[in-house]
Amino acid sequence: EAAVTQSPRNKVTVTGGNVTLSCRQTNSHNYMYWYRQDTGHGLRLIHYSYGAGNLQIGDVPDGYKATRTTQEDFFLLLELASPSQTSLYFCASSGGGGYAEQFFGPGTRLTVL
Amino acid sequence: KTQVEQSPQSLVVRQGENCVLQCNYSVTPDNHLRWFKQDTGKGLVSLTVLVHENDKTSNGRYSATLDKDAKHSTLHITATLLDDTATYICVVGVNRGSALGRLHFGAGTQLIVIP
């Protein structure tokens, strides 16, 4: 069974704060993704990665940085958090492109006051 | 512009009833379509994937169809259970020839099953 974990599960910060969201997968997958989910919208891709040291820009990258330190670990960084970044963040991993299934973590709820 | 539209936005059914969820999309080229179930506050779990023109799949009480000409998919849930209460998300995958296919997510249909 594929396993993707995220931490923290909940985070509250203030405007201008510095936040790091962590994701770890134990599936030996090459691909990892960060999404945000907002009411009334489908999941939107922030950043993704093909492997350790690789980073690709998604559809809504503004205000976010990401880093893939190992095959297992993918981090999302908000260096100057804003209220518009209040959202539910999901990490996912997959073994390939095409129609390879993406396996999702449980999500991190971030609130920026 | 929303490229994956799901309907209805929400649906209430009684336990034991059947229901049908719809997904229309304008994504092109459409490589595959996947239905996910998302329990409240949880991650997405894949129910089924449809790849070919006029594909049909079945996974227990879940069955799905895909019409690539019409760019339309349906998810049928038979004999609903209280545990079916969740948001069902339609996702269309695009394979642009690179190893990584981009996914386009619908906003979901919120299904509530009542006793």
CSV table of N, CA, C and O in Angstrom, one decimal, chain B residues 41-97:
chain,number,residue,atom,x,y,z
B,41,GLY,N,-11.8,16.1,5.2
B,41,GLY,CA,-10.5,16.3,5.9
B,41,GLY,C,-9.4,15.2,5.5
B,41,GLY,O,-8.4,15.2,6.2
B,42,LYS,N,-9.7,14.4,4.5
B,42,LYS,CA,-8.7,13.4,4.2
B,42,LYS,C,-8.1,13.6,2.8
B,42,LYS,O,-8.6,14.5,2.0
B,43,GLY,N,-7.2,12.8,2.4
B,43,GLY,CA,-6.6,12.8,1.1
B,43,GLY,C,-7.5,12.1,0.1
B,43,GLY,O,-8.6,11.5,0.4
B,44,LEU,N,-7.1,12.1,-1.2
B,44,LEU,CA,-7.9,11.5,-2.3
B,44,LEU,C,-7.5,10.1,-2.4
B,44,LEU,O,-6.3,9.7,-2.4
B,45,VAL,N,-8.5,9.3,-2.7
B,45,VAL,CA,-8.3,7.8,-2.9
B,45,VAL,C,-8.9,7.5,-4.3
B,45,VAL,O,-10.1,7.8,-4.5
B,46,SER,N,-8.1,6.8,-5.1
B,46,SER,CA,-8.6,6.5,-6.5
B,46,SER,C,-9.6,5.4,-6.4
B,46,SER,O,-9.5,4.4,-5.7
B,47,LEU,N,-10.7,5.6,-7.2
B,47,LEU,CA,-11.7,4.6,-7.3
B,47,LEU,C,-11.6,3.8,-8.6
B,47,LEU,O,-11.8,2.6,-8.6
B,48,THR,N,-11.3,4.5,-9.7
B,48,THR,CA,-11.2,3.8,-11.0
B,48,THR,C,-10.5,4.8,-12.0
B,48,THR,O,-10.5,6.0,-11.8
B,49,VAL,N,-9.9,4.2,-13.0
B,49,VAL,CA,-9.4,5.0,-14.1
B,49,VAL,C,-9.9,4.5,-15.4
B,49,VAL,O,-10.1,3.3,-15.6
B,50,LEU,N,-10.2,5.4,-16.3
B,50,LEU,CA,-10.7,5.1,-17.6
B,50,LEU,C,-9.7,5.6,-18.7
B,50,LEU,O,-9.3,6.8,-18.5
B,51,VAL,N,-9.4,4.8,-19.6
B,51,VAL,CA,-8.3,5.2,-20.5
B,51,VAL,C,-8.7,5.3,-22.0
B,51,VAL,O,-8.4,6.2,-22.7
B,52,HIS,N,-9.5,4.3,-22.4
B,52,HIS,CA,-9.9,4.2,-23.8
B,52,HIS,C,-11.2,4.8,-24.2
B,52,HIS,O,-12.1,5.0,-23.3
B,53,GLU,N,-11.4,5.1,-25.4
B,53,GLU,CA,-12.7,5.6,-25.9
B,53,GLU,C,-13.8,4.6,-25.5
B,53,GLU,O,-13.6,3.3,-25.7
B,54,ASN,N,-14.9,5.1,-25.0
B,54,ASN,CA,-16.0,4.2,-24.5
B,54,ASN,C,-15.6,3.2,-23.5
B,54,ASN,O,-16.2,2.1,-23.5
B,55,ASP,N,-14.6,3.5,-22.7
B,55,ASP,CA,-14.2,2.6,-21.6
B,55,ASP,C,-15.3,2.5,-20.6
B,55,ASP,O,-16.1,3.4,-20.3
B,56,LYS,N,-15.4,1.3,-20.0
B,56,LYS,CA,-16.3,1.1,-18.8
B,56,LYS,C,-15.5,0.3,-17.8
B,56,LYS,O,-14.8,-0.6,-18.1
B,57,THR,N,-15.7,0.7,-16.5
B,57,THR,CA,-15.0,0.0,-15.5
B,57,THR,C,-16.0,-0.3,-14.3
B,57,THR,O,-17.0,0.4,-14.2
B,58,SER,N,-15.6,-1.2,-13.5
B,58,SER,CA,-16.4,-1.6,-12.4
B,58,SER,C,-15.5,-1.9,-11.2
B,58,SER,O,-14.5,-2.6,-11.4
B,59,ASN,N,-15.9,-1.4,-10.0
B,59,ASN,CA,-15.1,-1.6,-8.8
B,59,ASN,C,-16.1,-1.8,-7.7
B,59,ASN,O,-16.4,-0.8,-7.0
B,60,GLY,N,-16.6,-3.0,-7.5
B,60,GLY,CA,-17.6,-3.2,-6.4
B,60,GLY,C,-18.9,-2.4,-6.8
B,60,GLY,O,-19.4,-2.6,-7.9
B,61,ARG,N,-19.3,-1.6,-5.9
B,61,ARG,CA,-20.5,-0.8,-6.1
B,61,ARG,C,-20.3,0.4,-7.0
B,61,ARG,O,-21.3,1.1,-7.3
B,62,TYR,N,-19.1,0.7,-7.4
B,62,TYR,CA,-18.8,1.8,-8.2
B,62,TYR,C,-18.6,1.3,-9.7
B,62,TYR,O,-17.9,0.3,-9.9
B,63,SER,N,-19.2,2.0,-10.6
B,63,SER,CA,-18.9,1.7,-12.0
B,63,SER,C,-18.9,3.1,-12.7
B,63,SER,O,-19.5,4.1,-12.3
B,64,ALA,N,-18.1,3.1,-13.8
B,64,ALA,CA,-17.8,4.4,-14.5
B,64,ALA,C,-17.8,4.1,-16.0
B,64,ALA,O,-17.5,3.0,-16.5
B,65,THR,N,-18.1,5.2,-16.7
B,65,THR,CA,-18.1,5.2,-18.2
B,65,THR,C,-17.3,6.4,-18.7
B,65,THR,O,-17.3,7.4,-18.0
B,66,LEU,N,-16.8,6.3,-19.8
B,66,LEU,CA,-16.1,7.4,-20.5
B,66,LEU,C,-16.4,7.5,-21.9
B,66,LEU,O,-16.4,6.4,-22.6
B,67,ASP,N,-16.8,8.6,-22.4
B,67,ASP,CA,-17.1,8.9,-23.8
B,67,ASP,C,-16.1,10.0,-24.2
B,67,ASP,O,-16.4,11.2,-24.0
B,68,LYS,N,-15.0,9.6,-24.9
B,68,LYS,CA,-14.0,10.6,-25.2
B,68,LYS,C,-14.5,11.5,-26.3
B,68,LYS,O,-14.1,12.7,-26.4
B,69,ASP,N,-15.4,11.1,-27.2
B,69,ASP,CA,-15.9,11.9,-28.3
B,69,ASP,C,-16.7,13.1,-27.6
B,69,ASP,O,-16.6,14.2,-28.0
B,70,ALA,N,-17.5,12.8,-26.6
B,70,ALA,CA,-18.4,13.7,-26.0
B,70,ALA,C,-17.6,14.4,-24.8
B,70,ALA,O,-18.1,15.4,-24.2
B,71,LYS,N,-16.5,13.9,-24.5
B,71,LYS,CA,-15.7,14.4,-23.3
B,71,LYS,C,-16.6,14.4,-22.1
B,71,LYS,O,-16.8,15.4,-21.4
B,72,HIS,N,-17.1,13.2,-21.8
B,72,HIS,CA,-18.0,13.1,-20.7
B,72,HIS,C,-17.8,11.7,-20.0
B,72,HIS,O,-17.5,10.7,-20.6
B,73,SER,N,-17.9,11.8,-18.7
B,73,SER,CA,-17.8,10.6,-17.9
B,73,SER,C,-18.9,10.5,-16.8
B,73,SER,O,-19.4,11.6,-16.4
B,74,THR,N,-19.3,9.3,-16.4
B,74,THR,CA,-20.3,9.2,-15.3
B,74,THR,C,-19.7,8.2,-14.3
B,74,THR,O,-19.0,7.3,-14.7
B,75,LEU,N,-20.1,8.5,-13.1
B,75,LEU,CA,-19.7,7.5,-12.0
B,75,LEU,C,-21.0,7.1,-11.4
B,75,LEU,O,-21.8,8.0,-10.9
B,76,HIS,N,-21.3,5.8,-11.4
B,76,HIS,CA,-22.5,5.3,-10.8
B,76,HIS,C,-22.2,4.6,-9.5
B,76,HIS,O,-21.2,3.8,-9.4
B,77,ILE,N,-23.0,4.9,-8.4
B,77,ILE,CA,-22.8,4.2,-7.2
B,77,ILE,C,-24.1,3.5,-6.9
B,77,ILE,O,-25.2,4.2,-6.8
B,78,THR,N,-24.1,2.2,-6.7
B,78,THR,CA,-25.3,1.4,-6.5
B,78,THR,C,-25.4,1.1,-5.0
B,78,THR,O,-24.4,1.0,-4.3
B,79,ALA,N,-26.6,1.0,-4.5
B,79,ALA,CA,-26.9,0.6,-3.1
B,79,ALA,C,-26.1,1.4,-2.2
B,79,ALA,O,-25.3,0.8,-1.4
B,80,THR,N,-26.2,2.7,-2.2
B,80,THR,CA,-25.3,3.6,-1.4
B,80,THR,C,-25.4,3.2,0.1
B,80,THR,O,-26.4,2.8,0.7
B,81,LEU,N,-24.2,3.4,0.7
B,81,LEU,CA,-24.0,3.2,2.2
B,81,LEU,C,-23.7,4.5,2.8
B,81,LEU,O,-23.2,5.5,2.2
B,82,LEU,N,-23.9,4.6,4.1
B,82,LEU,CA,-23.5,5.8,4.9
B,82,LEU,C,-22.1,6.2,4.6
B,82,LEU,O,-21.7,7.4,4.5
B,83,ASP,N,-21.2,5.2,4.5
B,83,ASP,CA,-19.8,5.5,4.3
B,83,ASP,C,-19.5,6.1,2.9
B,83,ASP,O,-18.3,6.5,2.7
B,84,ASP,N,-20.4,6.1,2.1
B,84,ASP,CA,-20.2,6.7,0.7
B,84,ASP,C,-20.3,8.2,0.8
B,84,ASP,O,-19.9,8.9,-0.1
B,85,THR,N,-20.7,8.7,2.0
B,85,THR,CA,-20.7,10.2,2.2
B,85,THR,C,-19.3,10.7,2.0
B,85,THR,O,-18.4,10.3,2.8
B,86,ALA,N,-19.1,11.6,1.0
B,86,ALA,CA,-17.7,12.0,0.6
B,86,ALA,C,-17.9,13.0,-0.5
B,86,ALA,O,-19.0,13.2,-1.1
B,87,THR,N,-16.7,13.6,-0.9
B,87,THR,CA,-16.7,14.3,-2.2
B,87,THR,C,-16.0,13.5,-3.2
B,87,THR,O,-15.0,12.8,-3.0
B,88,TYR,N,-16.6,13.4,-4.4
B,88,TYR,CA,-16.1,12.6,-5.5
B,88,TYR,C,-15.5,13.6,-6.6
B,88,TYR,O,-16.2,14.5,-7.0
B,89,ILE,N,-14.3,13.3,-6.9
B,89,ILE,CA,-13.6,14.2,-7.8
B,89,ILE,C,-13.2,13.6,-9.1
B,89,ILE,O,-12.6,12.5,-9.1
B,90,CYS,N,-13.5,14.2,-10.1
B,90,CYS,CA,-13.1,13.8,-11.5
B,90,CYS,C,-11.8,14.5,-11.9
B,90,CYS,O,-11.7,15.7,-11.7
B,91,VAL,N,-10.9,13.7,-12.4
B,91,VAL,CA,-9.6,14.2,-12.8
B,91,VAL,C,-9.2,13.7,-14.2
B,91,VAL,O,-9.3,12.5,-14.5
B,92,VAL,N,-8.9,14.7,-15.1
B,92,VAL,CA,-8.5,14.3,-16.4
B,92,VAL,C,-7.0,14.5,-16.6
B,92,VAL,O,-6.5,15.6,-16.2
B,93,GLY,N,-6.4,13.5,-17.1
B,93,GLY,CA,-4.9,13.5,-17.3
B,93,GLY,C,-4.6,13.8,-18.7
B,93,GLY,O,-5.2,13.3,-19.7
B,94,VAL,N,-3.5,14.7,-18.9
B,94,VAL,CA,-3.0,15.0,-20.2
B,94,VAL,C,-1.6,14.5,-20.3
B,94,VAL,O,-0.8,14.7,-19.4
B,95,ASN,N,-1.3,13.8,-21.4
B,95,ASN,CA,0.0,13.3,-21.6
B,95,ASN,C,0.6,14.1,-22.8
B,95,ASN,O,0.2,13.9,-23.9
B,96,ARG,N,1.5,15.0,-22.5
B,96,ARG,CA,2.0,15.9,-23.6
B,96,ARG,C,3.2,15.3,-24.2
B,96,ARG,O,4.0,16.1,-24.8
B,97,GLY,N,3.5,14.0,-24.0
B,97,GLY,CA,4.6,13.4,-24.6
B,97,GLY,C,5.8,13.4,-23.7
B,97,GLY,O,6.7,12.7,-23.9
